[in-house]
GROMACS .gro file of N, CA and C in nm:
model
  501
    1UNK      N    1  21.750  -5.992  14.260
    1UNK     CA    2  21.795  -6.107  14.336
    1UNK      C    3  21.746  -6.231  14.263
    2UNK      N    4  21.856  -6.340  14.225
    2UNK     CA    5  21.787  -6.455  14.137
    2UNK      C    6  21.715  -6.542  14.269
    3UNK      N    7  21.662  -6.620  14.189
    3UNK     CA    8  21.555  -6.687  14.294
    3UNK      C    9  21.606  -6.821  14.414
    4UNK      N   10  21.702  -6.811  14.294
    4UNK     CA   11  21.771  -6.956  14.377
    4UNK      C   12  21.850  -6.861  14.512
    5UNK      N   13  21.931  -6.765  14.532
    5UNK     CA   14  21.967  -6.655  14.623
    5UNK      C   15  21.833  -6.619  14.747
    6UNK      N   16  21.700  -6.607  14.643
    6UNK     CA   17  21.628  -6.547  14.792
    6UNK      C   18  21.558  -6.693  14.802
    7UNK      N   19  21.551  -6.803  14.755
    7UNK     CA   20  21.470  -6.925  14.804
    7UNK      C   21  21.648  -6.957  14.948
    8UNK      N   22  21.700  -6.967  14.912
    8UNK     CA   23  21.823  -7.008  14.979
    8UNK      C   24  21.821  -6.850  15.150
    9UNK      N   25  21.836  -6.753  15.120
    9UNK     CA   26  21.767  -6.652  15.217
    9UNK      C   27  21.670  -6.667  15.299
   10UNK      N   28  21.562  -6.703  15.235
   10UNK     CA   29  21.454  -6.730  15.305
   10UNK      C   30  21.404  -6.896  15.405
   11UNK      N   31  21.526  -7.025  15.333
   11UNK     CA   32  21.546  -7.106  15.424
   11UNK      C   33  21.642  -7.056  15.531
   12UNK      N   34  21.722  -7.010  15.543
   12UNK     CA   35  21.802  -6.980  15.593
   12UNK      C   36  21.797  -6.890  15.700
   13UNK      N   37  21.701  -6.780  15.675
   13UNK     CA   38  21.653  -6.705  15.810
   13UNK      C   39  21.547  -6.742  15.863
   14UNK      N   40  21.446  -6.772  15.740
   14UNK     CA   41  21.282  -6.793  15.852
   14UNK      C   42  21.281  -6.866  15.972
   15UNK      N   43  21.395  -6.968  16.010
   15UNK     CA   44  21.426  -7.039  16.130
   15UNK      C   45  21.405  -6.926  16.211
   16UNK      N   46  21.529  -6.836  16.197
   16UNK     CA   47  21.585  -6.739  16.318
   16UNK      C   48  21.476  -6.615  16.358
   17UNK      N   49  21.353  -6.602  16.239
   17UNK     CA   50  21.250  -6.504  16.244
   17UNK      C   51  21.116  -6.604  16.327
   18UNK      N   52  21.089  -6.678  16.315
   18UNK     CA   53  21.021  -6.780  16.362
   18UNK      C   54  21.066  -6.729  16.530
   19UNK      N   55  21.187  -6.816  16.502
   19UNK     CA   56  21.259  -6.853  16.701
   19UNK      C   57  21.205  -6.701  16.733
   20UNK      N   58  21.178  -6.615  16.692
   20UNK     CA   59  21.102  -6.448  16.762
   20UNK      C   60  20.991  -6.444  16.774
   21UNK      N   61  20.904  -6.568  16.698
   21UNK     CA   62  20.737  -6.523  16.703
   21UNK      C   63  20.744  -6.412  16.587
   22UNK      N   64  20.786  -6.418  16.499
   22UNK     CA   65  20.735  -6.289  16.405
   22UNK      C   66  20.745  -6.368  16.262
   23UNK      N   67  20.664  -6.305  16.167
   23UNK     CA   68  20.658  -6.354  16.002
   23UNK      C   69  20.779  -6.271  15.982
   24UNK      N   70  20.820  -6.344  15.857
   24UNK     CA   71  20.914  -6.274  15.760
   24UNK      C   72  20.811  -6.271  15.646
   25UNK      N   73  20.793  -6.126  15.646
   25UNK     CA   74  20.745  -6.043  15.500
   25UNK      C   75  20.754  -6.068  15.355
   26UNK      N   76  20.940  -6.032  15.426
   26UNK     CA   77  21.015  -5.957  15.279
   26UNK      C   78  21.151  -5.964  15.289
   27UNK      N   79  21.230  -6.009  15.215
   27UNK     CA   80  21.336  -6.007  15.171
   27UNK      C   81  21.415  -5.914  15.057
   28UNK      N   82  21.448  -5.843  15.041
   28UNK     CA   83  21.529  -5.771  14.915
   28UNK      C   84  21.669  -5.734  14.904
   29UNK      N   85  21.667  -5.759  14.812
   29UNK     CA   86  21.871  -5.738  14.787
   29UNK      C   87  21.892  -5.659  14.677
   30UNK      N   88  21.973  -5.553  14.727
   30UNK     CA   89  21.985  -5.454  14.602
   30UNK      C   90  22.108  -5.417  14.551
   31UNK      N   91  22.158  -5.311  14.507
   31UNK     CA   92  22.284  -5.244  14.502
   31UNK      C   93  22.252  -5.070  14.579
   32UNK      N   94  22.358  -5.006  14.622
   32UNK     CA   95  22.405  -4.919  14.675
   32UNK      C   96  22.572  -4.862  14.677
   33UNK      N   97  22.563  -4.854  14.501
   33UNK     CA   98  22.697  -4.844  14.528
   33UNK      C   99  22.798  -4.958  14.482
   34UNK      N  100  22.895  -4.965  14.547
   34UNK     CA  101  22.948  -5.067  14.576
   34UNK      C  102  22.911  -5.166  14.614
   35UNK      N  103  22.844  -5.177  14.693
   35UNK     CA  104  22.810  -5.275  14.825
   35UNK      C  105  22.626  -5.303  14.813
   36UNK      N  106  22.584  -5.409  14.823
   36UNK     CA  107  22.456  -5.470  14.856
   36UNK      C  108  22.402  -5.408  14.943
   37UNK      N  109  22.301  -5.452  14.968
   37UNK     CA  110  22.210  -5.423  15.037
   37UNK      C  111  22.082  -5.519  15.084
   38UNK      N  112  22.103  -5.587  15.216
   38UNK     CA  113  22.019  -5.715  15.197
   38UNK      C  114  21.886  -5.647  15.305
   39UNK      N  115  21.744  -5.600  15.267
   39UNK     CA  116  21.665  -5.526  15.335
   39UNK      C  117  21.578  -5.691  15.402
   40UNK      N  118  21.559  -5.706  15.514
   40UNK     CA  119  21.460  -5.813  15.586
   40UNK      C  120  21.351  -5.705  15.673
   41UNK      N  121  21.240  -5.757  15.612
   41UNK     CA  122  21.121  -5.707  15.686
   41UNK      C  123  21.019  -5.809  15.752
   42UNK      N  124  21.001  -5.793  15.881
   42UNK     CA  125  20.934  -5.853  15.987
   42UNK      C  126  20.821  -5.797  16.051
   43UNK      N  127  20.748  -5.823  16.092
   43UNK     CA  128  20.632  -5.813  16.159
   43UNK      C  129  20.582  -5.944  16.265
   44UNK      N  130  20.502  -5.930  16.323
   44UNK     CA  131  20.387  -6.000  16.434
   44UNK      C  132  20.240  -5.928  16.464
   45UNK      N  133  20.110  -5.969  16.505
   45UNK     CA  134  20.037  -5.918  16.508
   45UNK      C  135  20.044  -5.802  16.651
   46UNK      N  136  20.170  -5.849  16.699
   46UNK     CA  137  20.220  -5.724  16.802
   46UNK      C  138  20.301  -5.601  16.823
   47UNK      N  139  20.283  -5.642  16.668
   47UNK     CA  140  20.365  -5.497  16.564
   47UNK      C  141  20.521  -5.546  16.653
   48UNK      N  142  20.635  -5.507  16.622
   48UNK     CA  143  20.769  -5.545  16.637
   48UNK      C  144  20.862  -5.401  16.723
   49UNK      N  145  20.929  -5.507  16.814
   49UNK     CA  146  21.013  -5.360  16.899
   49UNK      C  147  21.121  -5.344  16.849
   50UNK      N  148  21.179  -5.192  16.885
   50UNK     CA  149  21.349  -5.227  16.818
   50UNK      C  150  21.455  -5.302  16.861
   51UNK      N  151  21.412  -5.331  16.995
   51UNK     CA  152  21.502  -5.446  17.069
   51UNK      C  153  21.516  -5.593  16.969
   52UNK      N  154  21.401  -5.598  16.934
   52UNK     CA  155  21.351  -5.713  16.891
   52UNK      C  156  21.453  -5.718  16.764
   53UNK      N  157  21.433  -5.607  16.698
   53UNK     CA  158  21.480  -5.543  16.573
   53UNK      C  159  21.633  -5.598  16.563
   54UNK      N  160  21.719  -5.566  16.716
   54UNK     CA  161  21.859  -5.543  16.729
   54UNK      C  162  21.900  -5.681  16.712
   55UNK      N  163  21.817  -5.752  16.762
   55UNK     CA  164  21.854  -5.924  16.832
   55UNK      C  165  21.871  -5.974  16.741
   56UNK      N  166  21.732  -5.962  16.644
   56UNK     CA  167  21.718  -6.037  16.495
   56UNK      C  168  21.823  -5.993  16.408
   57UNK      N  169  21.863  -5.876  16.429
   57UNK     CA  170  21.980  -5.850  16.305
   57UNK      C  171  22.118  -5.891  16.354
   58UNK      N  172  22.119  -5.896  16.466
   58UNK     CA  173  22.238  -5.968  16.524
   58UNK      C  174  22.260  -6.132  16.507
   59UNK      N  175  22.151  -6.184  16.543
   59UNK     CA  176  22.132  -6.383  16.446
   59UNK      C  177  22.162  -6.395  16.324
   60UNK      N  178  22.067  -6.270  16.266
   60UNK     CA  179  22.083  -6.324  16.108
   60UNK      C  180  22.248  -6.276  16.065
   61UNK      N  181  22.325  -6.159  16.122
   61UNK     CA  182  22.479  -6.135  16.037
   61UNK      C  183  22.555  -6.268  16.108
   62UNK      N  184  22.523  -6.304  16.196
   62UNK     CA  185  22.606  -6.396  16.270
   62UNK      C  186  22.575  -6.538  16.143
   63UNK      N  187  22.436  -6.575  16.123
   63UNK     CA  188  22.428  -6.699  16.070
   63UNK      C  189  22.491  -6.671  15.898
   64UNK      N  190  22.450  -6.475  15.855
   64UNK     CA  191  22.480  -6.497  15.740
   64UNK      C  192  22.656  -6.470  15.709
   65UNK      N  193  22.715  -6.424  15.847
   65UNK     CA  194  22.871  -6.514  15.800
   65UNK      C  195  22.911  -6.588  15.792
   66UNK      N  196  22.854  -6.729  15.825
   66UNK     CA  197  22.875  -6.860  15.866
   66UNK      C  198  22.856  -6.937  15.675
   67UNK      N  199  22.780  -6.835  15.628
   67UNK     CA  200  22.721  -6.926  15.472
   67UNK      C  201  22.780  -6.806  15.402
   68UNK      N  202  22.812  -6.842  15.257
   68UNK     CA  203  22.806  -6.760  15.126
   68UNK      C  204  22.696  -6.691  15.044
   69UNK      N  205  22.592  -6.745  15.129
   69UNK     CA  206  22.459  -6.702  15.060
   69UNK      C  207  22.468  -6.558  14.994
   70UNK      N  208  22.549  -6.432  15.068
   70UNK     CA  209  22.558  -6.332  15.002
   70UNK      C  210  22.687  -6.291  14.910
   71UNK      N  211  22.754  -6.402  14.946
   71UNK     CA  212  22.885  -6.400  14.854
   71UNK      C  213  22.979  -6.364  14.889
   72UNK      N  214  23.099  -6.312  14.828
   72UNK     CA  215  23.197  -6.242  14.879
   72UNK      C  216  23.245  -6.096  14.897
   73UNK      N  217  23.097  -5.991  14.805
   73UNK     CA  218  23.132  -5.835  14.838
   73UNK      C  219  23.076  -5.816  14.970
   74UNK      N  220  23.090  -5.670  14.966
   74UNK     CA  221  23.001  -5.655  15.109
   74UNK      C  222  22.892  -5.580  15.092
   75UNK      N  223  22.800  -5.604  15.162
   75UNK     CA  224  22.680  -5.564  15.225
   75UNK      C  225  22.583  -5.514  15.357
   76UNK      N  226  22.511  -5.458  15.347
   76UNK     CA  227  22.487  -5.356  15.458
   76UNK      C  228  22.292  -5.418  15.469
   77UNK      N  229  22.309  -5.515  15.600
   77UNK     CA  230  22.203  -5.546  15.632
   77UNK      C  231  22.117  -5.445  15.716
   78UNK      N  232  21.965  -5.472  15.692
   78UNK     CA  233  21.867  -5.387  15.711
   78UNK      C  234  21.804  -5.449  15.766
   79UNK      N  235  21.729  -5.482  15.900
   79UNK     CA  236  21.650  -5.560  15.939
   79UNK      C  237  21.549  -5.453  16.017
   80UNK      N  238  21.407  -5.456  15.980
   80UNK     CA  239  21.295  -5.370  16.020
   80UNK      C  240  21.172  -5.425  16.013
   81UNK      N  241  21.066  -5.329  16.039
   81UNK     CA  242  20.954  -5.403  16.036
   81UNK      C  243  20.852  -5.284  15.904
   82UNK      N  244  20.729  -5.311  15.894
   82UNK     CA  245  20.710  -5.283  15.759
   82UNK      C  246  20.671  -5.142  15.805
   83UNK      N  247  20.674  -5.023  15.690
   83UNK     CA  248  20.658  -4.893  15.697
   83UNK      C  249  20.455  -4.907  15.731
   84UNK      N  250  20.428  -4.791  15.790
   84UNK     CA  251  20.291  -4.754  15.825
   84UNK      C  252  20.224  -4.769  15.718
   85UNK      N  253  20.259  -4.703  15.574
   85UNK     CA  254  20.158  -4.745  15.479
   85UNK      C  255  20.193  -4.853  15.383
   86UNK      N  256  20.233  -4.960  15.445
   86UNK     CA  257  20.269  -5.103  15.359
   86UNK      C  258  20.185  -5.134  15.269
   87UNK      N  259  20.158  -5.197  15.211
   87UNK     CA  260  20.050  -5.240  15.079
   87UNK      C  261  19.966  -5.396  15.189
   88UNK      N  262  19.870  -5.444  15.217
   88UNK     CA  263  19.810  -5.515  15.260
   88UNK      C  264  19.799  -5.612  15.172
   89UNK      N  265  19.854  -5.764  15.184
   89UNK     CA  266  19.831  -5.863  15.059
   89UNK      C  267  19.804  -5.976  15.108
   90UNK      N  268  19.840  -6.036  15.206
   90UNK     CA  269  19.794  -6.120  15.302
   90UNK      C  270  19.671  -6.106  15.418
   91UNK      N  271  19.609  -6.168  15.449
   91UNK     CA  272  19.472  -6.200  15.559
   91UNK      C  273  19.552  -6.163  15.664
   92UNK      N  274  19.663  -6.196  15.718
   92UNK     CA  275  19.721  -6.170  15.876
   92UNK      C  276  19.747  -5.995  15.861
   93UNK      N  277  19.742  -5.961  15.682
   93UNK     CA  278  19.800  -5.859  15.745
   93UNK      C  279  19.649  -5.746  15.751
   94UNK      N  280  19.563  -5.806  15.738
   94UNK     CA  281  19.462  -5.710  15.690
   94UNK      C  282  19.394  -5.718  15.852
   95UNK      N  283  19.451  -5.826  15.949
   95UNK     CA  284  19.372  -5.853  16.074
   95UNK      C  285  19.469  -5.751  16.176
   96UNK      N  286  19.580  -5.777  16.097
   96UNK     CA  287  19.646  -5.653  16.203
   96UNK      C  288  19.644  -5.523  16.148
   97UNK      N  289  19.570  -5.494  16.060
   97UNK     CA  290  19.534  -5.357  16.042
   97UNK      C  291  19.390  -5.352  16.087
   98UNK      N  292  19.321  -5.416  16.121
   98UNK     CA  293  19.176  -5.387  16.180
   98UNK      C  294  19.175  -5.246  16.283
   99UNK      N  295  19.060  -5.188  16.249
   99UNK     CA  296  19.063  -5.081  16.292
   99UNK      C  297  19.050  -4.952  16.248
  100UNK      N  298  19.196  -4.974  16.182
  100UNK     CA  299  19.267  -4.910  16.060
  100UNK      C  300  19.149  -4.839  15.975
  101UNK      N  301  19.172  -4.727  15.907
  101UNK     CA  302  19.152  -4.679  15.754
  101UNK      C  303  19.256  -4.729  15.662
  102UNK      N  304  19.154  -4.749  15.544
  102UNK     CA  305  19.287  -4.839  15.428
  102UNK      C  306  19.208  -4.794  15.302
  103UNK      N  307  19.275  -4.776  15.211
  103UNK     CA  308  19.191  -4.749  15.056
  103UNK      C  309  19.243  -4.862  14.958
  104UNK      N  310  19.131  -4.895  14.933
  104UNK     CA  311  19.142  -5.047  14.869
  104UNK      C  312  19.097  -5.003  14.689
  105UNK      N  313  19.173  -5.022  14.663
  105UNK     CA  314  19.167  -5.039  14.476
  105UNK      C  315  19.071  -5.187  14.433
  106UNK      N  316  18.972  -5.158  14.377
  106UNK     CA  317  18.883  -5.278  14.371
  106UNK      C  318  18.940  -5.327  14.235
  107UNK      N  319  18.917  -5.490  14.255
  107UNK     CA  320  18.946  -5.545  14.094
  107UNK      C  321  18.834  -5.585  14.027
  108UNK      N  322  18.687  -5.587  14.036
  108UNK     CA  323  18.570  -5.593  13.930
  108UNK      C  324  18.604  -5.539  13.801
  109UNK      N  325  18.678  -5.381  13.819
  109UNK     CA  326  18.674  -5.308  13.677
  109UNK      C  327  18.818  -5.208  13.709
  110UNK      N  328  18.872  -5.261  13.782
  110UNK     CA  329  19.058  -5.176  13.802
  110UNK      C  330  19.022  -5.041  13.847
  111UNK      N  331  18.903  -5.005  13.814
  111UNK     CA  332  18.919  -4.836  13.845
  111UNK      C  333  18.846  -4.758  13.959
  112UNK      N  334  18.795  -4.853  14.009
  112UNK     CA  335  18.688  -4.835  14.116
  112UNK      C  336  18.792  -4.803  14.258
  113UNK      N  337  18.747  -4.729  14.369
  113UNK     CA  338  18.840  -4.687  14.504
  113UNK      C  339  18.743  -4.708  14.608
  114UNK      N  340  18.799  -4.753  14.686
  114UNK     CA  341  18.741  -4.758  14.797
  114UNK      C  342  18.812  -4.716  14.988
  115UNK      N  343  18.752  -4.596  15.042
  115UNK     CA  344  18.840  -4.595  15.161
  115UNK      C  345  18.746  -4.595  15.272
  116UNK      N  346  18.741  -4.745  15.385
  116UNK     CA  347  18.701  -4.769  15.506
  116UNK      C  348  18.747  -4.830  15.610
  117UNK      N  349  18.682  -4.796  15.708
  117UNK     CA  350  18.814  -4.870  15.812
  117UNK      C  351  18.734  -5.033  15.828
  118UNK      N  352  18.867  -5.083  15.858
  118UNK     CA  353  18.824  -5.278  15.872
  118UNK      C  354  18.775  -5.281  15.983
  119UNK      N  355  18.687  -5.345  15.971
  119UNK     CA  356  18.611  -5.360  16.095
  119UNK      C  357  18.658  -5.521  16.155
  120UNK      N  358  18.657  -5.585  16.078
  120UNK     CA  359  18.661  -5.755  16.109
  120UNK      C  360  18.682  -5.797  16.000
  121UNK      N  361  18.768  -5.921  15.984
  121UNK     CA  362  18.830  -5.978  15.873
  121UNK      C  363  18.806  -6.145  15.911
  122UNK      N  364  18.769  -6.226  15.812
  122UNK     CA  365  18.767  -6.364  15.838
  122UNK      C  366  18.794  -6.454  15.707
  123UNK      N  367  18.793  -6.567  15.726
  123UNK     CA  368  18.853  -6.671  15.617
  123UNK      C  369  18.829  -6.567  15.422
  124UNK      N  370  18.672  -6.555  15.440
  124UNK     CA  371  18.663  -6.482  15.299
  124UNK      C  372  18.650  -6.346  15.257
  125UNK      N  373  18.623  -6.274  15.379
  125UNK     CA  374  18.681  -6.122  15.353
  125UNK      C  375  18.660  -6.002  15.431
  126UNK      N  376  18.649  -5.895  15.407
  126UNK     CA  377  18.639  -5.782  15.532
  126UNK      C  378  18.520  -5.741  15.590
  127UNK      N  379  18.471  -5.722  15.678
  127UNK     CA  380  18.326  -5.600  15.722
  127UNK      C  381  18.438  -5.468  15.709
  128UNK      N  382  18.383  -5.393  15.661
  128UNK     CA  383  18.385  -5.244  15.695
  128UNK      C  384  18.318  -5.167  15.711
  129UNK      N  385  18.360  -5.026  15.737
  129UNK     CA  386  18.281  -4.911  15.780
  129UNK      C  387  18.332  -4.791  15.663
  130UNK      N  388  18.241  -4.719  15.594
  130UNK     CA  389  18.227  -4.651  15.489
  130UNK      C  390  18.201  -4.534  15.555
  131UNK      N  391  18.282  -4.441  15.560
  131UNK     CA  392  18.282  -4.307  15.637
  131UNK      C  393  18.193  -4.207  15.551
  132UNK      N  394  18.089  -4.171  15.652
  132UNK     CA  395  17.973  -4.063  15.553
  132UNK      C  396  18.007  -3.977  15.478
  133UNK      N  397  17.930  -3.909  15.388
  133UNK     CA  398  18.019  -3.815  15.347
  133UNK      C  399  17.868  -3.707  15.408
  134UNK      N  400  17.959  -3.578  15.371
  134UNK     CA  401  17.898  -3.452  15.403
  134UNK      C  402  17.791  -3.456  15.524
  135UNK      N  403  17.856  -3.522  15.607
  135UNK     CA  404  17.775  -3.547  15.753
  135UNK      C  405  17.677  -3.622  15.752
  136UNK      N  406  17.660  -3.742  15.635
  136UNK     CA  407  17.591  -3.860  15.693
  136UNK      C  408  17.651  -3.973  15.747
  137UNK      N  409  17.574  -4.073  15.788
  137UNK     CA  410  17.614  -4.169  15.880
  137UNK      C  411  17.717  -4.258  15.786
  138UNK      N  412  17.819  -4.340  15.849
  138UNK     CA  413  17.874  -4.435  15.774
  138UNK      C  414  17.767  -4.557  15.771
  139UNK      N  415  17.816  -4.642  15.701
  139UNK     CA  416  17.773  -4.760  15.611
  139UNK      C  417  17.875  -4.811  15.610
  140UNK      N  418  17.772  -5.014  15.635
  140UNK     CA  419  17.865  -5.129  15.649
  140UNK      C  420  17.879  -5.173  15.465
  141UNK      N  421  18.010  -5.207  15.494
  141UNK     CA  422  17.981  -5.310  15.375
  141UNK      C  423  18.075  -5.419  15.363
  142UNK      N  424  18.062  -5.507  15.295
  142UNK     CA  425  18.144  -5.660  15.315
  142UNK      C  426  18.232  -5.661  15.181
  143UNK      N  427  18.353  -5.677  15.182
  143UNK     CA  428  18.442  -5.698  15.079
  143UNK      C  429  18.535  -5.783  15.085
  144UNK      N  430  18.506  -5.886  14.979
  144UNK     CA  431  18.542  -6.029  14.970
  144UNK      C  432  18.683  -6.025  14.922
  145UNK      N  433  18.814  -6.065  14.986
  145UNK     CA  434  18.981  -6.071  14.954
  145UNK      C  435  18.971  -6.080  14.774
  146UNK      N  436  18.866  -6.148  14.696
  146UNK     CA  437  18.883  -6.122  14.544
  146UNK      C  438  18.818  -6.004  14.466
  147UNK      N  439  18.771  -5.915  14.578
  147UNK     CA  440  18.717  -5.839  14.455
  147UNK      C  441  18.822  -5.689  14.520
  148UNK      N  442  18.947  -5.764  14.562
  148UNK     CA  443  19.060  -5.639  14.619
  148UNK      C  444  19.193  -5.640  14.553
  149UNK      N  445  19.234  -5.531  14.470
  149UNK     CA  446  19.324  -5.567  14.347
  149UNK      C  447  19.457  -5.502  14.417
  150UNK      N  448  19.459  -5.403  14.536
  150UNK     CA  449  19.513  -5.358  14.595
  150UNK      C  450  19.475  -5.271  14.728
  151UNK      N  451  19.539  -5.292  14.835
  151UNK     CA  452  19.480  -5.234  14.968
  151UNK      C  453  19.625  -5.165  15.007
  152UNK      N  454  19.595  -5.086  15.101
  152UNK     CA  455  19.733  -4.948  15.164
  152UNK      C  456  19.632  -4.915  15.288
  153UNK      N  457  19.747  -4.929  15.410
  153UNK     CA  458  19.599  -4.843  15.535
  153UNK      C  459  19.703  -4.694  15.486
  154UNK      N  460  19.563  -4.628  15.511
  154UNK     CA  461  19.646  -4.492  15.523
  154UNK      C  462  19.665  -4.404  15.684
  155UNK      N  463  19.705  -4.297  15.671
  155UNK     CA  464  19.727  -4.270  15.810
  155UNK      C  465  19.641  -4.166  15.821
  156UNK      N  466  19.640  -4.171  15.925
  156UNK     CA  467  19.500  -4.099  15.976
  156UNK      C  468  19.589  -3.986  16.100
  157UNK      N  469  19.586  -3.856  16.067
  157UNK     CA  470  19.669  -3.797  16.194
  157UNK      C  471  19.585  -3.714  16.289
  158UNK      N  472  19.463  -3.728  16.256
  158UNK     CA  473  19.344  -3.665  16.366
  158UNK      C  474  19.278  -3.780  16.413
  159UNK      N  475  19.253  -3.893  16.461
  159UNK     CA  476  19.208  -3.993  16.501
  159UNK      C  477  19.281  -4.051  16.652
  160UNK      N  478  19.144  -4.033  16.736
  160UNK     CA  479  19.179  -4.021  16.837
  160UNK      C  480  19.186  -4.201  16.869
  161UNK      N  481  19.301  -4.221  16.969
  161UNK     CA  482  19.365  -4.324  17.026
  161UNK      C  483  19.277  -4.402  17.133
  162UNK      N  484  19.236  -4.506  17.063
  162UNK     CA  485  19.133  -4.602  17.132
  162UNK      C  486  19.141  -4.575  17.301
  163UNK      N  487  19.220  -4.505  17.360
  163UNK     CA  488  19.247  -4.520  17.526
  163UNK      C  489  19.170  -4.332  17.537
  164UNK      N  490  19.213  -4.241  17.456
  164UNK     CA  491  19.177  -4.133  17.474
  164UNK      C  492  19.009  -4.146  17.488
  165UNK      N  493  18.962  -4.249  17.420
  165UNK     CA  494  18.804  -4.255  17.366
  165UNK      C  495  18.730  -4.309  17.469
  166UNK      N  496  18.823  -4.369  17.561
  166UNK     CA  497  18.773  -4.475  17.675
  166UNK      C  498  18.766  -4.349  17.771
  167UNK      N  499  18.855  -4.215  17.794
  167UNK     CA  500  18.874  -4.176  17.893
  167UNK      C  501  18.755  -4.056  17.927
   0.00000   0.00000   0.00000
């Protein structure tokens, strides 16, 4: 997608993603074929419904017939919110993964790994929790947004549901 296409995209919808209360992510435009493929990814720190999903993709084909922005073939809009193991690159998104387990690729020396759950996130970087190994206790530790070259939460499918823990 040339830039002048997604700078022109991205004026053009963030209005209509806004009017929802939700960030726009991501934008991508591909091929499939014949036909494009214009993928919009959304989020809020209230994670996104599919209702929400339906509405927004219904504004944006409506506003994007009204403009040429995608031209004259056709295309097959995608409007969603981001997959479970998204890549973490932004502060909003590392606050709405709190909680979370995430394995963070450190950038000191590229090769270093790290996997804990966020505990709290603020202006300069994370508390976490460092899961024991071989049945010792976890450990805090603080990791500053620059010494993180890449973050992913991962999924966790034995982890019991903050309401189960209450009960």
């Amino acid at each position: 997608m040339s830039t002048t296409q997604s700078e022109r995209l991205r004026g053009l919808l963030e209005p209509l993603v806004s009017a929802q209360q939700l960030d726009l992510e991501e934008i991508e435009v591909s091929r499939a074929g014949r036909r494009g493929v214009l993928r919009i990814i959304v989020d809020s720190d209230e994670g996104v419904e599919l209702d929400t999903c339906a509405e927004l993709s219904r504004a944006i084909s409506q506003k994007l017939d009204e403009t040429d922005v995608m031209g004259e073939g056709e295309y097959v809009l995608e409007v969603s919110s981001p997959g479970a193991e998204r890549p973490l690159s932004e502060p909003r998104h590392y606050v709405r993964a709190t909680g979370r387990l995430a394995r963070f690729h450190l950038a000191a020396d590229g090769s270093g790994e790290l996997v804990a759950r966020i505990l709290a996130v603020d202006e300069e970087g994370l508390d976490l929790e460092v899961p024991g190994v071989k049945g010792r206790k976890p450990t805090a530790r603080r990791l500053a947004f620059d010494e993180i070259a890449k973050a992913r939460v991962e999924i966790e499918f034995n982890r019991k549901d903050k309401k189960e823990e209450e009960a």
